[in-house]
XYZ file of N, CA, C and O in Angstrom:
380
model
N 240.995 101.313 218.519
C 242.167 100.266 217.444
C 242.075 101.634 216.475
O 240.532 101.361 215.831
N 242.775 101.846 215.743
C 243.299 101.920 214.875
C 242.520 101.500 213.386
O 242.825 100.893 212.647
N 242.151 102.372 211.945
C 242.077 101.628 211.146
C 243.433 101.762 210.788
O 244.187 101.864 209.664
N 243.883 100.339 209.637
C 244.882 99.870 209.096
C 245.005 101.048 206.925
O 243.742 101.353 207.291
N 245.814 101.230 206.585
C 245.807 101.963 205.645
C 244.790 101.776 204.720
O 244.845 100.007 204.279
N 244.443 102.665 203.965
C 243.340 101.959 203.605
C 243.735 101.642 201.764
O 243.241 100.281 201.245
N 245.035 102.167 201.758
C 245.515 101.458 200.064
C 246.174 99.858 200.430
O 246.164 98.928 199.672
N 246.682 99.684 201.641
C 247.322 98.303 202.096
C 245.748 97.850 201.283
O 246.330 96.449 201.229
N 244.513 98.044 202.235
C 243.186 97.150 202.272
C 243.383 96.970 200.598
O 242.387 95.950 200.447
N 242.587 98.227 199.870
C 242.449 98.365 198.505
C 243.253 97.453 197.999
O 242.970 96.729 196.801
N 244.865 97.127 197.339
C 245.566 96.144 197.073
C 245.017 95.039 197.196
O 245.910 93.902 196.434
N 244.602 94.530 198.462
C 244.014 92.748 199.015
C 243.099 92.334 197.270
O 241.627 92.819 197.143
N 242.542 91.067 198.116
C 241.914 90.074 196.714
C 240.645 90.664 197.158
O 240.981 90.805 198.900
N 239.710 90.531 196.669
C 237.991 90.295 198.140
C 237.991 88.916 198.866
O 237.820 90.158 199.978
N 238.819 88.011 199.293
C 238.821 86.860 200.088
C 239.814 87.899 201.054
O 238.777 87.844 202.613
N 240.645 88.399 200.660
C 241.225 89.258 201.728
C 239.969 89.919 202.675
O 240.500 89.952 203.927
N 240.010 91.429 202.446
C 239.453 92.093 202.198
C 238.570 90.954 203.572
O 237.702 91.584 204.492
N 237.677 89.973 202.859
C 235.926 89.456 203.557
C 236.867 89.169 204.889
O 236.391 89.187 205.916
N 237.644 88.340 205.083
C 238.842 88.084 205.812
C 238.138 88.814 207.021
O 238.165 89.281 208.229
N 239.551 90.496 206.091
C 239.484 91.471 207.597
C 238.167 91.831 207.862
O 238.209 92.139 209.566
N 237.158 91.348 207.514
C 235.933 92.444 207.845
C 235.148 91.532 209.197
O 234.697 91.650 209.931
N 235.569 90.226 208.927
C 235.201 89.096 209.352
C 235.636 89.482 211.058
O 235.311 89.383 211.767
N 237.119 89.470 210.797
C 237.936 89.375 212.207
C 237.880 91.237 212.763
O 237.232 91.112 214.168
N 236.885 91.507 212.323
C 236.913 93.389 212.671
C 235.543 93.177 213.084
O 235.404 93.977 214.734
N 234.506 92.520 212.663
C 233.091 92.743 213.533
C 233.143 90.826 214.388
O 232.871 91.569 215.393
N 233.970 90.409 214.137
C 234.152 89.759 215.329
C 234.246 89.241 216.619
O 234.631 88.805 217.478
N 235.954 90.311 215.826
C 236.750 90.146 217.273
C 237.957 88.053 216.882
O 237.734 87.922 215.749
N 238.822 88.125 217.915
C 239.879 87.372 216.849
C 239.115 85.903 217.398
O 238.169 85.823 217.738
N 239.656 85.334 216.417
C 239.451 83.511 215.650
C 240.171 82.847 215.707
O 241.093 83.552 215.027
N 239.840 81.625 215.581
C 240.895 80.840 214.875
C 240.571 80.310 213.324
O 239.684 80.978 213.100
N 241.324 79.846 212.818
C 241.693 79.636 211.456
C 239.861 79.573 211.215
O 239.440 79.254 210.121
N 239.691 77.871 211.587
C 238.632 77.424 211.192
C 237.298 78.096 212.188
O 236.358 77.779 210.837
N 237.371 79.266 213.044
C 236.525 79.752 213.248
C 236.244 81.002 212.000
O 234.945 81.225 211.805
N 237.424 81.223 211.384
C 236.748 82.260 210.323
C 236.748 81.355 209.164
O 235.695 82.292 208.198
N 236.941 80.098 209.147
C 236.507 79.746 207.730
C 235.043 79.321 207.985
O 234.114 80.068 206.910
N 234.885 79.321 209.214
C 232.938 78.637 209.111
C 232.250 80.773 209.066
O 230.759 79.988 208.637
N 233.102 81.117 209.956
C 232.301 83.090 209.507
C 232.326 83.484 207.931
O 231.137 84.016 208.139
N 232.912 83.116 208.054
C 233.579 83.474 206.112
C 232.249 82.630 205.676
O 232.323 83.702 203.854
N 232.695 81.165 205.218
C 231.966 80.425 204.395
C 232.711 80.221 203.275
O 232.500 80.370 201.778
N 234.312 81.194 203.700
C 235.101 80.714 202.703
C 235.832 79.446 202.627
O 235.708 78.635 204.082
N 237.048 78.363 201.971
C 237.712 77.430 201.988
C 238.843 78.267 202.551
O 239.477 78.406 202.642
N 239.175 76.654 203.487
C 240.234 76.597 204.499
C 241.791 76.795 204.208
O 242.542 78.317 204.214
N 241.536 76.403 202.737
C 242.681 77.236 202.359
C 243.071 78.790 201.471
O 243.901 79.424 201.494
N 242.322 79.337 201.483
C 241.434 80.403 200.521
C 241.841 81.722 201.997
O 242.761 82.753 202.072
N 241.125 81.117 203.406
C 241.111 82.093 204.548
C 242.930 82.258 204.672
O 243.182 82.607 205.677
N 243.360 80.634 204.608
C 245.022 80.955 205.441
C 245.586 81.639 204.469
O 246.651 82.293 204.951
N 245.099 81.612 203.102
C 246.001 82.901 201.824
C 245.888 84.065 202.371
O 246.783 84.660 202.610
N 244.871 84.285 202.986
C 243.978 85.621 203.217
C 244.634 86.168 204.453
O 245.087 87.185 204.107
N 244.678 85.264 205.193
C 245.709 85.368 206.812
C 247.162 86.399 205.917
O 247.817 87.015 207.241
N 247.726 84.985 205.816
C 249.273 84.962 205.438
C 248.968 86.707 204.728
O 250.504 86.845 204.987
N 248.114 86.747 204.006
C 248.320 87.886 203.620
C 248.067 89.252 204.257
O 248.961 89.971 204.239
N 247.085 89.747 204.674
C 247.079 90.000 206.376
C 248.254 90.025 207.396
O 248.800 91.331 207.753
N 249.022 89.298 207.507
C 249.678 88.640 208.103
C 251.006 89.951 207.390
O 252.631 90.724 208.274
N 251.494 89.546 206.189
C 252.442 90.539 205.350
C 252.343 91.645 205.910
O 253.454 92.606 205.439
N 251.314 92.539 205.485
C 251.282 94.220 205.958
C 250.768 94.323 207.141
O 250.518 95.468 207.204
N 250.212 93.186 208.153
C 250.477 94.163 209.624
C 249.570 94.232 210.403
O 249.112 95.289 210.434
N 247.875 93.721 209.207
C 247.146 93.902 209.533
C 246.235 93.341 210.215
O 245.646 93.355 211.492
N 247.197 91.492 210.384
C 246.753 90.159 210.853
C 247.192 90.093 212.150
O 248.611 90.012 211.492
N 247.048 90.141 214.038
C 248.709 88.795 214.222
C 248.022 87.608 214.689
O 246.922 87.441 214.749
N 249.195 86.792 214.805
C 248.126 85.910 215.463
C 249.338 85.286 216.457
O 250.314 85.948 216.822
N 248.997 84.384 217.377
C 248.788 83.653 218.617
C 248.049 83.018 219.192
O 247.958 82.140 218.477
N 249.272 82.425 220.110
C 248.451 81.040 220.455
C 247.218 80.819 221.101
O 246.894 82.066 221.336
N 246.613 80.041 220.679
C 245.365 79.577 221.160
C 245.433 78.766 222.320
O 245.533 77.465 222.103
N 245.076 79.643 223.482
C 245.312 78.787 224.723
C 244.886 77.441 224.732
O 244.894 76.485 225.761
N 242.905 77.225 224.317
C 242.201 76.137 224.659
C 242.599 75.356 223.886
O 242.399 74.018 223.934
N 243.430 75.386 222.696
C 244.256 74.126 221.589
C 245.468 75.015 220.973
O 245.173 75.786 220.172
N 246.858 74.872 221.615
C 247.482 75.083 221.075
C 247.984 74.646 220.463
O 249.132 74.926 219.362
N 247.561 73.473 219.301
C 247.598 72.995 218.300
C 246.920 74.500 216.568
O 247.161 73.773 215.761
N 246.558 75.119 217.654
C 245.052 75.701 216.312
C 246.710 77.210 216.633
O 246.593 77.566 218.188
N 245.853 78.537 215.678
C 246.579 79.769 215.774
C 245.251 80.623 216.433
O 244.313 80.765 215.696
N 245.326 81.868 217.105
C 244.487 83.062 216.858
C 244.653 84.210 216.244
O 245.398 85.176 217.061
N 243.327 84.366 215.435
C 244.219 85.738 215.053
C 242.961 86.812 214.824
O 241.767 86.382 215.124
N 244.021 87.832 215.254
C 243.805 89.142 215.360
C 244.011 90.264 214.430
O 244.968 90.334 214.393
N 242.736 91.209 214.670
C 243.558 92.623 213.479
C 244.188 93.408 214.920
O 244.101 93.700 215.886
N 245.216 93.777 214.290
C 246.063 94.563 215.342
C 246.570 96.168 214.793
O 246.562 96.753 213.676
N 246.550 96.643 215.755
C 247.308 98.567 215.158
C 248.472 98.646 216.136
O 248.559 98.384 217.411
N 249.160 98.674 215.224
C 251.217 98.895 215.812
C 251.413 99.618 216.617
O 252.094 100.029 217.582
N 250.322 100.760 216.729
C 250.344 102.469 217.553
C 250.362 101.148 219.164
O 250.849 101.844 220.041
N 249.484 100.703 218.962
C 248.408 100.031 220.271
C 249.254 98.592 220.614
O 249.577 98.170 221.967
N 250.392 97.972 219.833
C 250.997 96.640 220.020
C 252.274 97.394 221.661
O 252.487 96.335 222.041
N 253.179 98.298 221.330
C 253.845 98.842 221.790
C 253.575 98.656 223.807
O 254.134 98.132 224.558
N 252.439 99.533 223.692
C 252.079 99.647 225.154
C 251.688 98.007 225.576
O 251.395 98.403 226.671
N 251.150 97.228 224.947
C 250.579 96.301 225.743
C 251.697 95.730 225.438
O 251.297 94.874 227.146
N 252.635 96.068 225.339
C 253.648 94.240 225.371
C 254.529 94.735 226.893
O 254.873 94.302 227.789
N 254.707 96.095 226.647
C 255.321 96.629 227.670
C 254.110 96.113 229.810
O 254.805 95.723 230.103
N 253.130 96.444 229.383
C 252.666 96.006 230.172
C 252.038 94.680 230.469
O 252.044 94.252 232.005
N 252.238 93.997 229.160
C 252.353 92.768 229.765
C 253.509 91.986 230.535
O 253.520 91.395 231.933
N 254.522 92.905 230.548
C 255.694 92.363 230.552
C 255.976 92.739 232.329
O 256.167 92.031 233.053
N 255.613 93.935 232.418
C 255.259 94.998 233.770
C 254.770 93.901 234.660
O 254.734 93.259 235.919
N 253.528 92.941 234.694
C 252.114 92.432 235.104
C 253.044 90.837 235.275
O 252.639 90.663 236.261
N 253.675 90.753 234.078
C 254.323 89.438 234.694
C 255.316 89.415 235.257
O 255.848 88.418 236.274
N 255.916 91.295 235.589
C 256.802 90.830 236.505
C 256.671 91.034 238.530
O 257.304 90.320 238.787
N 255.307 91.739 237.940
C 254.182 91.699 239.787
C 254.197 90.331 240.075
O 253.673 90.070 241.343
N 253.914 88.875 239.295
C 253.191 88.229 239.246
C 254.424 87.426 239.746
O 254.813 86.582 240.603
N 255.778 87.308 239.259
C 257.394 86.452 239.818
C 257.823 86.527 240.827
O 257.024 87.977 241.600
């Protein structure tokens, strides 16, 4: 996974940087899991995730274990396209 632009991260508040580091070290987490790992309030984590999403550093997916929650993970724009094509090919093979 490539590193996000350093300037984009430097412009974020400390809480967003902490959420980024938590996701970097632990991998994909729900908002609740991120709150537990970072020890930040739910509102602070929600705002940090929104900021990270707005600059395309974090990707939000459905958490299949509990569809009421979302799963957040770091994304790499260079890697997103090949995975999308691979997933599409796999689903075509299964069909």
